[in-house]
Amino acid sequence: MLKVSRQITAADILGNPKYLAISYGGYRHKTRDIQPTITELKDDMKLLFAMGIRVLRTYNVQLQQVPNLLRAITELKKENSTFQMYVMLGAWIDCANAWTDKTPNHEIESEQNEGEIKRAVALAQQYPDIVKIIAVGNEAMVHWATSYFVRPKVILKWVNHLQELKQKGRLPKDLWITSSDDFSSWGGGDKAYHTEDLNNLIRAVDYISMHTYPMHNSHYNPVFWLVPEEEIELSDKQKIESAMQRALSFSQKQYDAVVSYMRNLGINKPVHIGETGWATLSNGHYGINGSRATDEYKSGRYYELMRKWTNSEEISCFYFEAFDEPWKDAANAQGSENHFGLFTVDGKAKYAIWDLVDKGVFKGLTRNGNTIAKTYKGRKEDLLNEVLVPPQKEKLTLNY
């Protein structure tokens, strides 16, 4: 039986603006074969703590990064009694034949899932003072995740298993269990997702963790993003600001759609944003020959708008992500997936957090041996020279 003294819980953290949340991966190379060291993880934690982050979201426990991260946090807590960092621990879930040369079977789950859940349970038991949430799967139910998605019944099975472990005293009773998935997977979009298994999953989780990505939709669902006819005469600055406001509204509507679906089931529990973000570079769908969404200015503006909205509404927002991770699209250095971080790999602070550099919060801290400096050497005029205006609505012949 676990015996845990009264500590900060998920209920205390989630929805509390004093506990800012972020998605975290510490990989600095083009391959995850090179795991971040304990020292590197501690350096990252010091940077995030300095900027007010108190909750991290991780994605799997298949590799050594997360066990090392929990060890690093433990060491930092011993070194500094004021240091706090809590974790939303992700357990990766796949279907049968995922990531192989065989056809994925979305009706059957991978045999690897059981081991992943066991590893997550063991870490939650070992670090109950840090692990406050377990998320079963990451975008594991959304149909566009063609390489690996499963049906809701698989997620429901493992959520129920973890809830039963709580009831048996093998996990802390105040540990919250969820799954982190696209807004549509939670009933906020296509009716194809509206199944009884999903409804039972909503009943089983302690809260809903939903994803929303207007940046991606600037390509896949661009109507909201394109400059409408009535704004054609606006200045470039006004067009960009108007587009960013529409992006915020886009996310708010997706959030509201999930809440509405849940409440129509007669259920009322917290809904938080498990993932949202905006890349700063793309040579593909979101760059100069596409939706023109990606640059540091728009990314910074989106970060500002999302933090302001979610903090005011007491919604936790696990912003994606803390640091650039070049392994995500290793064959394409300018691919958007490599450039979602608030920091570059070498520790430069992107525009979204220039103000924190000005305030001196990173003084004495480093990443990869580098002190924290602004991108563009802090020259805003140079940054603005690279900002692209979204396409006009009638110009749908762009590379969509």
mmCIF file of C-alpha atoms in Angstrom:
data_model
loop_
_atom_site.group_PDB
_atom_site.id
_atom_site.type_symbol
_atom_site.label_atom_id
_atom_site.label_comp_id
_atom_site.label_asym_id
_atom_site.label_seq_id
_atom_site.Cartn_x
_atom_site.Cartn_y
_atom_site.Cartn_z
ATOM 1 C CA MET A 1 0.000 0.000 0.000
ATOM 2 C CA LEU A 2 1.249 3.473 -0.903
ATOM 3 C CA LYS A 3 1.395 6.023 1.878
ATOM 4 C CA VAL A 4 1.643 9.557 0.593
ATOM 5 C CA SER A 5 1.465 12.598 2.843
ATOM 6 C CA ARG A 6 -0.665 15.584 1.807
ATOM 7 C CA GLN A 7 1.057 17.143 -1.146
ATOM 8 C CA ILE A 8 0.227 19.260 -4.148
ATOM 9 C CA THR A 9 -2.212 17.283 -6.319
ATOM 10 C CA ALA A 10 -3.435 17.415 -9.894
ATOM 11 C CA ALA A 11 -6.585 19.084 -8.613
ATOM 12 C CA ASP A 12 -4.435 21.872 -7.142
ATOM 13 C CA ILE A 13 -2.330 22.268 -10.279
ATOM 14 C CA LEU A 14 -4.680 21.986 -13.226
ATOM 15 C CA GLY A 15 -6.483 25.220 -14.010
ATOM 16 C CA ASN A 16 -4.213 27.165 -11.664
ATOM 17 C CA PRO A 17 -2.371 30.002 -13.487
ATOM 18 C CA LYS A 18 0.375 29.815 -10.855
ATOM 19 C CA TYR A 19 1.316 26.421 -12.285
ATOM 20 C CA LEU A 20 2.102 27.111 -15.917
ATOM 21 C CA ALA A 21 2.366 23.969 -18.039
ATOM 22 C CA ILE A 22 4.489 23.019 -21.044
ATOM 23 C CA SER A 23 5.304 19.999 -23.208
ATOM 24 C CA TYR A 24 8.880 18.855 -22.785
ATOM 25 C CA GLY A 25 11.433 16.848 -24.687
ATOM 26 C CA GLY A 26 15.134 17.376 -24.059
ATOM 27 C CA TYR A 27 16.543 15.801 -27.217
ATOM 28 C CA ARG A 28 19.319 17.908 -28.713
ATOM 29 C CA HIS A 29 20.324 15.765 -31.678
ATOM 30 C CA LYS A 30 18.818 14.349 -34.864
ATOM 31 C CA THR A 31 18.304 11.002 -33.208
ATOM 32 C CA ARG A 32 16.811 9.878 -29.910
ATOM 33 C CA ASP A 33 19.594 7.311 -29.690
ATOM 34 C CA ILE A 34 21.514 10.121 -27.967
ATOM 35 C CA GLN A 35 19.622 10.592 -24.715
ATOM 36 C CA PRO A 36 19.911 13.851 -22.757
ATOM 37 C CA THR A 37 22.146 13.532 -19.722
ATOM 38 C CA ILE A 38 21.078 14.205 -16.144
ATOM 39 C CA THR A 39 23.079 17.444 -16.243
ATOM 40 C CA GLU A 40 21.385 18.540 -19.465
ATOM 41 C CA LEU A 41 17.961 17.737 -18.041
ATOM 42 C CA LYS A 42 18.739 19.729 -14.897
ATOM 43 C CA ASP A 43 19.860 22.700 -16.988
ATOM 44 C CA ASP A 44 16.544 22.585 -18.842
ATOM 45 C CA MET A 45 14.546 22.329 -15.632
ATOM 46 C CA LYS A 46 16.299 25.392 -14.215
ATOM 47 C CA LEU A 47 15.396 27.384 -17.334
ATOM 48 C CA LEU A 48 11.756 26.322 -17.239
ATOM 49 C CA PHE A 49 11.452 26.940 -13.519
ATOM 50 C CA ALA A 50 12.919 30.422 -13.999
ATOM 51 C CA MET A 51 10.229 31.267 -16.549
ATOM 52 C CA GLY A 52 7.424 30.159 -14.254
ATOM 53 C CA ILE A 53 6.790 26.651 -15.580
ATOM 54 C CA ARG A 54 5.729 24.215 -12.880
ATOM 55 C CA VAL A 55 4.177 21.303 -14.827
ATOM 56 C CA LEU A 56 5.721 19.273 -17.648
ATOM 57 C CA ARG A 57 4.067 16.951 -20.088
ATOM 58 C CA THR A 58 6.056 13.935 -21.334
ATOM 59 C CA TYR A 59 5.060 11.458 -24.033
ATOM 60 C CA ASN A 60 6.409 7.958 -23.431
ATOM 61 C CA VAL A 61 8.379 5.839 -21.016
ATOM 62 C CA GLN A 62 9.918 3.583 -23.659
ATOM 63 C CA LEU A 63 13.250 5.408 -23.520
ATOM 64 C CA GLN A 64 15.477 6.595 -20.680
ATOM 65 C CA GLN A 65 14.694 10.311 -20.899
ATOM 66 C CA VAL A 66 11.679 10.294 -18.565
ATOM 67 C CA PRO A 67 13.184 8.152 -15.773
ATOM 68 C CA ASN A 68 16.248 10.393 -15.924
ATOM 69 C CA LEU A 69 14.053 13.486 -15.910
ATOM 70 C CA LEU A 70 12.307 12.357 -12.730
ATOM 71 C CA ARG A 71 15.682 11.688 -11.158
ATOM 72 C CA ALA A 72 16.919 15.129 -12.250
ATOM 73 C CA ILE A 73 13.879 16.837 -10.719
ATOM 74 C CA THR A 74 14.385 14.892 -7.492
ATOM 75 C CA GLU A 75 18.017 16.013 -7.302
ATOM 76 C CA LEU A 76 17.057 19.639 -7.947
ATOM 77 C CA LYS A 77 14.482 19.502 -5.163
ATOM 78 C CA LYS A 78 17.171 18.288 -2.775
ATOM 79 C CA GLU A 79 19.560 21.002 -3.912
ATOM 80 C CA ASN A 80 17.006 23.818 -3.694
ATOM 81 C CA SER A 81 14.057 23.670 -1.290
ATOM 82 C CA THR A 82 12.121 26.219 -3.372
ATOM 83 C CA PHE A 83 12.329 24.198 -6.598
ATOM 84 C CA GLN A 84 9.031 22.738 -7.806
ATOM 85 C CA MET A 85 8.245 20.728 -10.913
ATOM 86 C CA TYR A 86 5.429 18.275 -11.516
ATOM 87 C CA VAL A 87 4.854 15.865 -14.382
ATOM 88 C CA MET A 88 1.996 14.724 -16.580
ATOM 89 C CA LEU A 89 3.441 11.335 -17.470
ATOM 90 C CA GLY A 90 2.603 10.069 -20.944
ATOM 91 C CA ALA A 91 2.273 6.369 -21.739
ATOM 92 C CA TRP A 92 2.512 5.775 -25.504
ATOM 93 C CA ILE A 93 -0.215 3.601 -27.039
ATOM 94 C CA ASP A 94 -0.101 1.956 -30.475
ATOM 95 C CA CYS A 95 -2.184 -0.363 -32.592
ATOM 96 C CA ALA A 96 -0.925 -3.733 -33.865
ATOM 97 C CA ASN A 97 1.774 -3.453 -36.573
ATOM 98 C CA ALA A 98 2.369 0.236 -35.829
ATOM 99 C CA TRP A 99 5.670 1.614 -37.161
ATOM 100 C CA THR A 100 6.434 -1.596 -39.093
ATOM 101 C CA ASP A 101 6.348 -2.587 -42.753
ATOM 102 C CA LYS A 102 3.033 -4.359 -42.080
ATOM 103 C CA THR A 103 -0.370 -2.712 -42.440
ATOM 104 C CA PRO A 104 -1.460 -1.155 -39.121
ATOM 105 C CA ASN A 105 -4.432 -2.962 -37.608
ATOM 106 C CA HIS A 106 -6.459 -0.290 -35.871
ATOM 107 C CA GLU A 107 -8.860 -2.827 -34.384
ATOM 108 C CA ILE A 108 -6.194 -4.555 -32.290
ATOM 109 C CA GLU A 109 -3.733 -2.955 -29.897
ATOM 110 C CA SER A 110 -0.003 -3.460 -29.868
ATOM 111 C CA GLU A 111 1.427 -6.058 -27.503
ATOM 112 C CA GLN A 112 3.854 -3.334 -26.392
ATOM 113 C CA ASN A 113 1.128 -1.325 -24.666
ATOM 114 C CA GLU A 114 0.978 -3.495 -21.560
ATOM 115 C CA GLY A 115 4.682 -2.982 -20.860
ATOM 116 C CA GLU A 116 4.367 0.752 -21.412
ATOM 117 C CA ILE A 117 1.546 1.007 -18.866
ATOM 118 C CA LYS A 118 3.532 -1.065 -16.366
ATOM 119 C CA ARG A 119 6.529 1.271 -16.731
ATOM 120 C CA ALA A 120 4.297 4.313 -16.217
ATOM 121 C CA VAL A 121 2.771 2.770 -13.102
ATOM 122 C CA ALA A 122 6.198 1.963 -11.680
ATOM 123 C CA LEU A 123 7.393 5.546 -12.167
ATOM 124 C CA ALA A 124 4.210 6.982 -10.634
ATOM 125 C CA GLN A 125 4.760 4.715 -7.631
ATOM 126 C CA GLN A 126 8.441 5.659 -7.351
ATOM 127 C CA TYR A 127 7.895 9.419 -7.712
ATOM 128 C CA PRO A 128 4.465 10.216 -6.241
ATOM 129 C CA ASP A 129 5.682 13.677 -5.220
ATOM 130 C CA ILE A 130 6.344 14.549 -8.890
ATOM 131 C CA VAL A 131 4.030 12.479 -11.110
ATOM 132 C CA LYS A 132 0.549 13.927 -10.668
ATOM 133 C CA ILE A 133 -1.127 12.816 -13.916
ATOM 134 C CA ILE A 134 -0.874 9.812 -16.232
ATOM 135 C CA ALA A 135 -2.010 10.305 -19.832
ATOM 136 C CA VAL A 136 -2.847 7.102 -21.685
ATOM 137 C CA GLY A 137 -1.802 7.698 -25.282
ATOM 138 C CA ASN A 138 -0.917 10.741 -27.336
ATOM 139 C CA GLU A 139 -3.203 11.457 -30.299
ATOM 140 C CA ALA A 140 -3.812 7.718 -30.140
ATOM 141 C CA MET A 141 -7.478 7.833 -31.221
ATOM 142 C CA VAL A 142 -7.468 10.446 -33.996
ATOM 143 C CA HIS A 143 -7.920 8.874 -37.415
ATOM 144 C CA TRP A 144 -5.267 10.946 -39.167
ATOM 145 C CA ALA A 145 -2.647 9.223 -37.003
ATOM 146 C CA THR A 146 -2.691 6.477 -39.635
ATOM 147 C CA SER A 147 0.526 4.810 -38.468
ATOM 148 C CA TYR A 148 -0.727 3.839 -35.032
ATOM 149 C CA PHE A 149 -4.215 4.967 -33.915
ATOM 150 C CA VAL A 150 -6.443 2.704 -31.826
ATOM 151 C CA ARG A 151 -10.144 2.670 -31.092
ATOM 152 C CA PRO A 152 -11.382 4.369 -27.879
ATOM 153 C CA LYS A 153 -12.048 0.981 -26.278
ATOM 154 C CA VAL A 154 -8.284 0.422 -26.007
ATOM 155 C CA ILE A 155 -7.725 3.725 -24.216
ATOM 156 C CA LEU A 156 -10.768 3.013 -22.040
ATOM 157 C CA LYS A 157 -9.326 -0.369 -21.075
ATOM 158 C CA TRP A 158 -6.092 1.132 -19.787
ATOM 159 C CA VAL A 159 -7.755 4.145 -18.136
ATOM 160 C CA ASN A 160 -10.032 1.748 -16.236
ATOM 161 C CA HIS A 161 -7.002 -0.349 -15.286
ATOM 162 C CA LEU A 162 -5.235 2.678 -13.801
ATOM 163 C CA GLN A 163 -8.386 3.811 -11.995
ATOM 164 C CA GLU A 164 -8.671 0.334 -10.484
ATOM 165 C CA LEU A 165 -5.064 0.528 -9.267
ATOM 166 C CA LYS A 166 -5.976 3.775 -7.515
ATOM 167 C CA GLN A 167 -8.919 2.112 -5.836
ATOM 168 C CA LYS A 168 -6.721 -0.749 -4.692
ATOM 169 C CA GLY A 169 -4.180 1.657 -3.191
ATOM 170 C CA ARG A 170 -1.448 0.740 -5.679
ATOM 171 C CA LEU A 171 -1.459 4.273 -7.064
ATOM 172 C CA PRO A 172 -2.193 7.495 -5.162
ATOM 173 C CA LYS A 173 -5.920 8.186 -5.068
ATOM 174 C CA ASP A 174 -5.315 11.813 -6.057
ATOM 175 C CA LEU A 175 -3.341 10.858 -9.193
ATOM 176 C CA TRP A 176 -5.426 11.967 -12.162
ATOM 177 C CA ILE A 177 -5.845 9.756 -15.223
ATOM 178 C CA THR A 178 -6.603 11.050 -18.722
ATOM 179 C CA SER A 179 -5.785 10.585 -22.381
ATOM 180 C CA SER A 180 -4.351 13.443 -24.442
ATOM 181 C CA ASP A 181 -5.869 13.676 -27.901
ATOM 182 C CA ASP A 182 -7.144 15.863 -30.708
ATOM 183 C CA PHE A 183 -10.319 17.861 -30.047
ATOM 184 C CA SER A 184 -12.178 15.707 -32.595
ATOM 185 C CA SER A 185 -11.283 12.525 -30.714
ATOM 186 C CA TRP A 186 -13.077 13.970 -27.687
ATOM 187 C CA GLY A 187 -16.311 14.522 -29.625
ATOM 188 C CA GLY A 188 -15.691 18.120 -30.638
ATOM 189 C CA GLY A 189 -15.627 17.482 -34.393
ATOM 190 C CA ASP A 190 -16.582 14.736 -36.829
ATOM 191 C CA LYS A 191 -19.551 12.656 -35.676
ATOM 192 C CA ALA A 192 -17.634 9.519 -36.688
ATOM 193 C CA TYR A 193 -15.969 9.812 -33.277
ATOM 194 C CA HIS A 194 -19.270 9.915 -31.377
ATOM 195 C CA THR A 195 -19.329 6.358 -30.047
ATOM 196 C CA GLU A 196 -20.414 4.776 -26.808
ATOM 197 C CA ASP A 197 -16.827 3.757 -26.103
ATOM 198 C CA LEU A 198 -15.819 7.428 -26.293
ATOM 199 C CA ASN A 199 -18.697 8.382 -24.014
ATOM 200 C CA ASN A 200 -17.598 5.768 -21.494
ATOM 201 C CA LEU A 201 -14.019 7.030 -21.756
ATOM 202 C CA ILE A 202 -15.193 10.553 -20.933
ATOM 203 C CA ARG A 203 -16.939 9.112 -17.895
ATOM 204 C CA ALA A 204 -13.795 7.206 -16.860
ATOM 205 C CA VAL A 205 -11.102 9.904 -17.060
ATOM 206 C CA ASP A 206 -10.564 12.452 -14.300
ATOM 207 C CA TYR A 207 -10.412 15.243 -16.860
ATOM 208 C CA ILE A 208 -10.219 15.723 -20.621
ATOM 209 C CA SER A 209 -6.895 16.684 -22.194
ATOM 210 C CA MET A 210 -7.597 18.044 -25.692
ATOM 211 C CA HIS A 211 -5.331 19.286 -28.501
ATOM 212 C CA THR A 212 -5.966 22.249 -30.766
ATOM 213 C CA TYR A 213 -3.724 23.434 -33.610
ATOM 214 C CA PRO A 214 -4.813 26.413 -35.700
ATOM 215 C CA MET A 215 -1.326 26.517 -37.213
ATOM 216 C CA HIS A 216 -1.799 23.105 -38.808
ATOM 217 C CA ASN A 217 -5.287 24.047 -39.869
ATOM 218 C CA SER A 218 -3.942 27.103 -41.684
ATOM 219 C CA HIS A 219 -3.133 24.472 -44.333
ATOM 220 C CA TYR A 220 -5.696 21.711 -43.774
ATOM 221 C CA ASN A 221 -8.695 23.920 -42.991
ATOM 222 C CA PRO A 222 -7.593 27.378 -44.196
ATOM 223 C CA VAL A 223 -10.861 29.296 -44.409
ATOM 224 C CA PHE A 224 -10.376 30.920 -41.003
ATOM 225 C CA TRP A 225 -6.781 31.860 -41.809
ATOM 226 C CA LEU A 226 -7.039 33.523 -45.192
ATOM 227 C CA VAL A 227 -7.439 37.310 -45.378
ATOM 228 C CA PRO A 228 -11.119 38.021 -46.085
ATOM 229 C CA GLU A 229 -12.188 40.447 -48.789
ATOM 230 C CA GLU A 230 -13.253 43.095 -46.288
ATOM 231 C CA GLU A 231 -9.679 43.216 -44.865
ATOM 232 C CA ILE A 232 -7.743 43.483 -48.132
ATOM 233 C CA GLU A 233 -7.186 47.218 -47.662
ATOM 234 C CA LEU A 234 -5.774 46.822 -44.165
ATOM 235 C CA SER A 235 -2.060 47.251 -43.502
ATOM 236 C CA ASP A 236 0.101 44.115 -43.375
ATOM 237 C CA LYS A 237 0.400 44.487 -39.612
ATOM 238 C CA GLN A 238 -3.375 44.682 -39.238
ATOM 239 C CA LYS A 239 -3.913 41.658 -41.479
ATOM 240 C CA ILE A 240 -1.490 39.599 -39.412
ATOM 241 C CA GLU A 241 -3.051 40.646 -36.117
ATOM 242 C CA SER A 242 -6.532 39.902 -37.420
ATOM 243 C CA ALA A 243 -5.387 36.454 -38.543
ATOM 244 C CA MET A 244 -3.905 35.727 -35.129
ATOM 245 C CA GLN A 245 -7.144 36.754 -33.449
ATOM 246 C CA ARG A 246 -8.992 34.357 -35.772
ATOM 247 C CA ALA A 247 -6.500 31.641 -34.819
ATOM 248 C CA LEU A 248 -7.280 32.218 -31.147
ATOM 249 C CA SER A 249 -11.005 32.079 -31.885
ATOM 250 C CA PHE A 250 -10.462 28.854 -33.847
ATOM 251 C CA SER A 251 -8.948 27.185 -30.762
ATOM 252 C CA GLN A 252 -11.610 28.587 -28.465
ATOM 253 C CA LYS A 253 -14.348 27.135 -30.668
ATOM 254 C CA GLN A 254 -12.696 23.716 -30.651
ATOM 255 C CA TYR A 255 -12.406 23.875 -26.869
ATOM 256 C CA ASP A 256 -16.058 24.896 -26.559
ATOM 257 C CA ALA A 257 -17.106 22.054 -28.889
ATOM 258 C CA VAL A 258 -15.457 19.470 -26.619
ATOM 259 C CA VAL A 259 -17.053 20.984 -23.527
ATOM 260 C CA SER A 260 -20.434 21.004 -25.266
ATOM 261 C CA TYR A 261 -20.190 17.352 -26.287
ATOM 262 C CA MET A 262 -19.206 16.335 -22.763
ATOM 263 C CA ARG A 263 -22.016 18.299 -21.142
ATOM 264 C CA ASN A 264 -24.572 16.926 -23.584
ATOM 265 C CA LEU A 265 -23.719 13.534 -22.096
ATOM 266 C CA GLY A 266 -24.680 14.895 -18.678
ATOM 267 C CA ILE A 267 -21.038 14.976 -17.591
ATOM 268 C CA ASN A 268 -19.257 17.961 -16.080
ATOM 269 C CA LYS A 269 -15.552 17.622 -15.416
ATOM 270 C CA PRO A 270 -12.500 19.750 -16.198
ATOM 271 C CA VAL A 271 -11.309 20.199 -19.775
ATOM 272 C CA HIS A 272 -7.733 21.378 -20.269
ATOM 273 C CA ILE A 273 -5.506 21.887 -23.307
ATOM 274 C CA GLY A 274 -2.999 19.059 -23.434
ATOM 275 C CA GLU A 275 -1.257 20.455 -26.464
ATOM 276 C CA THR A 276 -1.190 23.500 -28.705
ATOM 277 C CA GLY A 277 1.646 25.399 -30.311
ATOM 278 C CA TRP A 278 2.949 27.309 -33.304
ATOM 279 C CA ALA A 279 6.147 26.557 -35.212
ATOM 280 C CA THR A 280 8.603 29.311 -36.056
ATOM 281 C CA LEU A 281 9.868 27.874 -39.355
ATOM 282 C CA SER A 282 8.592 25.688 -42.187
ATOM 283 C CA ASN A 283 9.754 24.917 -45.685
ATOM 284 C CA GLY A 284 6.529 23.011 -46.312
ATOM 285 C CA HIS A 285 2.810 23.501 -45.857
ATOM 286 C CA TYR A 286 3.095 26.453 -43.456
ATOM 287 C CA GLY A 287 5.898 28.458 -45.042
ATOM 288 C CA ILE A 288 6.298 30.941 -47.850
ATOM 289 C CA ASN A 289 4.822 28.652 -50.510
ATOM 290 C CA GLY A 290 1.995 27.492 -48.290
ATOM 291 C CA SER A 291 -0.165 29.129 -45.644
ATOM 292 C CA ARG A 292 2.582 31.572 -44.572
ATOM 293 C CA ALA A 293 1.860 30.892 -40.943
ATOM 294 C CA THR A 294 5.283 30.153 -39.502
ATOM 295 C CA ASP A 295 7.640 32.801 -38.171
ATOM 296 C CA GLU A 296 8.761 33.933 -34.743
ATOM 297 C CA TYR A 297 6.432 36.903 -34.592
ATOM 298 C CA LYS A 298 3.233 34.904 -35.184
ATOM 299 C CA SER A 299 4.448 32.143 -32.914
ATOM 300 C CA GLY A 300 5.138 34.655 -30.163
ATOM 301 C CA ARG A 301 1.782 36.330 -30.643
ATOM 302 C CA TYR A 302 -0.030 32.993 -30.464
ATOM 303 C CA TYR A 303 1.823 32.111 -27.268
ATOM 304 C CA GLU A 304 0.815 35.440 -25.751
ATOM 305 C CA LEU A 305 -2.837 35.119 -26.792
ATOM 306 C CA MET A 306 -3.157 31.527 -25.598
ATOM 307 C CA ARG A 307 -1.559 32.164 -22.221
ATOM 308 C CA LYS A 308 -3.759 35.214 -21.648
ATOM 309 C CA TRP A 309 -6.966 33.373 -22.553
ATOM 310 C CA THR A 310 -6.265 30.106 -20.728
ATOM 311 C CA ASN A 311 -4.946 31.792 -17.593
ATOM 312 C CA SER A 312 -7.986 34.068 -17.396
ATOM 313 C CA GLU A 313 -10.344 31.096 -17.826
ATOM 314 C CA GLU A 314 -8.337 28.854 -15.461
ATOM 315 C CA ILE A 315 -7.579 26.344 -18.212
ATOM 316 C CA SER A 316 -4.232 24.579 -18.064
ATOM 317 C CA CYS A 317 -2.387 24.863 -21.372
ATOM 318 C CA PHE A 318 0.480 22.435 -21.987
ATOM 319 C CA TYR A 319 2.101 24.600 -24.613
ATOM 320 C CA PHE A 320 4.045 22.723 -27.282
ATOM 321 C CA GLU A 321 6.894 22.980 -26.677
ATOM 322 C CA ALA A 322 9.780 24.089 -24.487
ATOM 323 C CA PHE A 323 12.763 23.416 -26.785
ATOM 324 C CA ASP A 324 13.292 22.693 -30.465
ATOM 325 C CA GLU A 325 13.869 18.982 -31.081
ATOM 326 C CA PRO A 326 15.726 18.224 -34.341
ATOM 327 C CA TRP A 327 14.961 14.477 -34.299
ATOM 328 C CA LYS A 328 11.309 15.037 -35.160
ATOM 329 C CA ASP A 329 12.012 15.625 -38.852
ATOM 330 C CA ALA A 330 15.664 14.633 -38.976
ATOM 331 C CA ALA A 331 15.854 14.457 -42.781
ATOM 332 C CA ASN A 332 14.496 18.002 -43.212
ATOM 333 C CA ALA A 333 16.200 20.582 -41.011
ATOM 334 C CA GLN A 334 13.639 23.276 -41.911
ATOM 335 C CA GLY A 335 10.621 21.043 -41.308
ATOM 336 C CA SER A 336 8.084 22.629 -38.987
ATOM 337 C CA GLU A 337 8.140 19.745 -36.487
ATOM 338 C CA ASN A 338 11.710 20.675 -35.577
ATOM 339 C CA HIS A 339 10.818 24.272 -34.713
ATOM 340 C CA PHE A 340 8.013 24.404 -32.133
ATOM 341 C CA GLY A 341 10.257 25.290 -29.186
ATOM 342 C CA LEU A 342 10.290 28.528 -27.230
ATOM 343 C CA PHE A 343 14.065 27.989 -27.154
ATOM 344 C CA THR A 344 16.362 26.866 -29.955
ATOM 345 C CA VAL A 345 18.505 23.789 -29.378
ATOM 346 C CA ASP A 346 21.506 25.945 -28.487
ATOM 347 C CA GLY A 347 19.569 27.977 -25.939
ATOM 348 C CA LYS A 348 18.502 31.096 -27.806
ATOM 349 C CA ALA A 349 15.219 32.524 -26.540
ATOM 350 C CA LYS A 350 12.720 33.011 -29.340
ATOM 351 C CA TYR A 351 10.561 36.108 -29.652
ATOM 352 C CA ALA A 352 7.778 34.661 -27.473
ATOM 353 C CA ILE A 353 10.024 34.958 -24.407
ATOM 354 C CA TRP A 354 12.250 37.908 -25.253
ATOM 355 C CA ASP A 355 10.575 39.778 -22.419
ATOM 356 C CA LEU A 356 11.875 37.209 -19.926
ATOM 357 C CA VAL A 357 15.421 37.777 -21.169
ATOM 358 C CA ASP A 358 14.900 41.508 -20.650
ATOM 359 C CA LYS A 359 13.731 40.831 -17.094
ATOM 360 C CA GLY A 360 16.897 38.859 -16.368
ATOM 361 C CA VAL A 361 15.130 35.668 -15.310
ATOM 362 C CA PHE A 362 17.722 33.494 -17.101
ATOM 363 C CA LYS A 363 20.747 35.204 -15.595
ATOM 364 C CA GLY A 364 23.446 32.652 -14.794
ATOM 365 C CA LEU A 365 21.607 29.817 -16.584
ATOM 366 C CA THR A 366 22.799 28.006 -19.685
ATOM 367 C CA ARG A 367 21.837 25.448 -22.313
ATOM 368 C CA ASN A 368 24.504 23.393 -24.064
ATOM 369 C CA GLY A 369 27.019 25.671 -22.356
ATOM 370 C CA ASN A 370 25.514 28.821 -23.873
ATOM 371 C CA THR A 371 24.091 31.715 -21.903
ATOM 372 C CA ILE A 372 20.532 32.601 -22.866
ATOM 373 C CA ALA A 373 20.368 35.303 -25.526
ATOM 374 C CA LYS A 374 17.625 36.475 -27.863
ATOM 375 C CA THR A 375 17.246 35.226 -31.408
ATOM 376 C CA TYR A 376 17.944 37.817 -34.127
ATOM 377 C CA LYS A 377 20.363 39.347 -31.602
ATOM 378 C CA GLY A 378 17.271 41.031 -30.188
ATOM 379 C CA ARG A 379 16.693 43.131 -33.309
ATOM 380 C CA LYS A 380 12.937 43.213 -33.728
ATOM 381 C CA GLU A 381 13.159 44.975 -37.084
ATOM 382 C CA ASP A 382 15.143 42.023 -38.466
ATOM 383 C CA LEU A 383 12.569 39.596 -37.096
ATOM 384 C CA LEU A 384 9.683 41.575 -38.605
ATOM 385 C CA ASN A 385 11.372 41.583 -42.009
ATOM 386 C CA GLU A 386 10.717 37.838 -42.199
ATOM 387 C CA VAL A 387 7.040 37.968 -41.209
ATOM 388 C CA LEU A 388 4.700 36.850 -43.995
ATOM 389 C CA VAL A 389 1.151 38.111 -44.510
ATOM 390 C CA PRO A 390 -1.425 35.300 -44.799
ATOM 391 C CA PRO A 391 -2.779 34.677 -48.309
ATOM 392 C CA GLN A 392 -5.964 36.387 -49.470
ATOM 393 C CA LYS A 393 -9.132 34.343 -49.584
ATOM 394 C CA GLU A 394 -9.512 34.369 -53.331
ATOM 395 C CA LYS A 395 -5.959 33.076 -53.833
ATOM 396 C CA LEU A 396 -6.726 29.448 -53.115
ATOM 397 C CA THR A 397 -4.372 28.313 -55.873
ATOM 398 C CA LEU A 398 -1.418 28.411 -53.464
ATOM 399 C CA ASN A 399 0.077 25.039 -52.604
ATOM 400 C CA TYR A 400 -2.945 23.662 -50.761
#
